[in-house]
Amino acid sequence: MSPVASPAPGPLRSPSAVGAAAARDAHVAAAGPGLRAYAALAVAFAALSAQVYAPALPGAFISDDLTYVALNPYVQAVSLRNVVAILDPLGDM
């Protein structure tokens, strides 16, 4: 029978260091999905939204679109003044 070799001892750590490492690992595991998962979800949502609205984009203006979009001076040019006017709840829009 051959002797069984024992594994080489690892670095000695104090019990408090072992507890701190375990607590850190548990915190990382409990943190949930990271930024990459949220970014992937946002990209998937944007792709799905684009797919849903794509058939409507080549369509003609209907109903009040002509007044609110085509003839609206606030959407003819993008500027800070126009954006503020559009977002002003007490404005004349």
XYZ file of C-alpha atoms in Angstrom:
93
model
C 0.000 0.000 0.000
C 1.425 3.372 -1.013
C 1.159 6.355 1.259
C -1.374 9.028 0.287
C 0.182 12.431 -0.133
C -1.557 15.191 1.736
C -2.188 18.431 -0.115
C 0.239 21.253 0.423
C -0.958 23.625 3.116
C -2.325 26.931 1.879
C -1.506 30.323 3.277
C -2.425 30.715 6.892
C -5.266 33.120 7.451
C -6.749 34.247 10.685
C -10.346 33.271 11.455
C -11.423 36.891 11.080
C -9.899 37.061 7.581
C -11.680 33.853 6.614
C -14.977 35.250 7.924
C -14.450 38.547 6.097
C -13.729 36.742 2.823
C -16.833 34.587 3.231
C -18.949 37.650 3.977
C -17.540 39.458 0.928
C -18.238 36.453 -1.312
C -21.791 36.190 0.037
C -22.356 39.913 -0.577
C -21.115 39.643 -4.175
C -23.336 36.607 -4.782
C -26.370 38.378 -3.278
C -25.825 41.568 -5.290
C -27.837 40.179 -8.186
C -27.400 40.856 -11.881
C -24.751 43.324 -12.859
C -24.652 46.238 -15.228
C -24.018 43.941 -18.188
C -27.304 42.102 -17.582
C -29.247 45.365 -17.389
C -27.571 46.640 -20.569
C -28.480 43.416 -22.384
C -32.065 43.752 -21.188
C -32.219 47.381 -22.387
C -30.846 46.423 -25.815
C -33.366 43.576 -26.100
C -36.219 45.905 -25.131
C -35.115 48.537 -27.667
C -34.877 45.906 -30.421
C -38.331 44.573 -29.593
C -39.771 48.111 -29.560
C -38.192 48.906 -32.928
C -39.629 45.703 -34.367
C -43.118 46.534 -33.076
C -43.117 50.134 -34.380
C -41.300 49.476 -37.693
C -44.470 48.862 -39.749
C -45.917 52.251 -38.714
C -42.879 54.362 -39.640
C -43.364 54.533 -43.441
C -47.048 55.409 -43.031
C -48.558 58.792 -43.824
C -49.600 61.393 -41.257
C -53.112 60.866 -39.933
C -55.565 62.761 -37.751
C -53.831 65.634 -35.918
C -50.267 64.677 -36.948
C -50.148 67.408 -39.548
C -50.854 70.112 -36.947
C -48.750 68.702 -34.097
C -45.762 67.487 -36.104
C -45.510 68.750 -39.676
C -46.572 72.356 -39.070
C -45.247 72.748 -35.513
C -42.407 75.305 -35.455
C -40.993 73.795 -32.240
C -40.123 70.484 -33.931
C -38.801 71.940 -37.184
C -35.356 72.636 -35.687
C -33.691 71.087 -32.668
C -32.520 73.733 -30.238
C -32.404 74.182 -26.481
C -35.034 76.930 -26.715
C -37.436 74.619 -28.569
C -36.854 71.723 -26.178
C -37.567 73.980 -23.188
C -40.731 75.267 -24.874
C -41.929 71.725 -25.590
C -41.281 70.547 -22.027
C -42.761 73.631 -20.330
C -46.057 72.484 -18.755
C -47.386 76.062 -18.635
C -46.324 76.979 -22.162
C -48.535 77.645 -25.158
C -48.055 74.207 -26.701
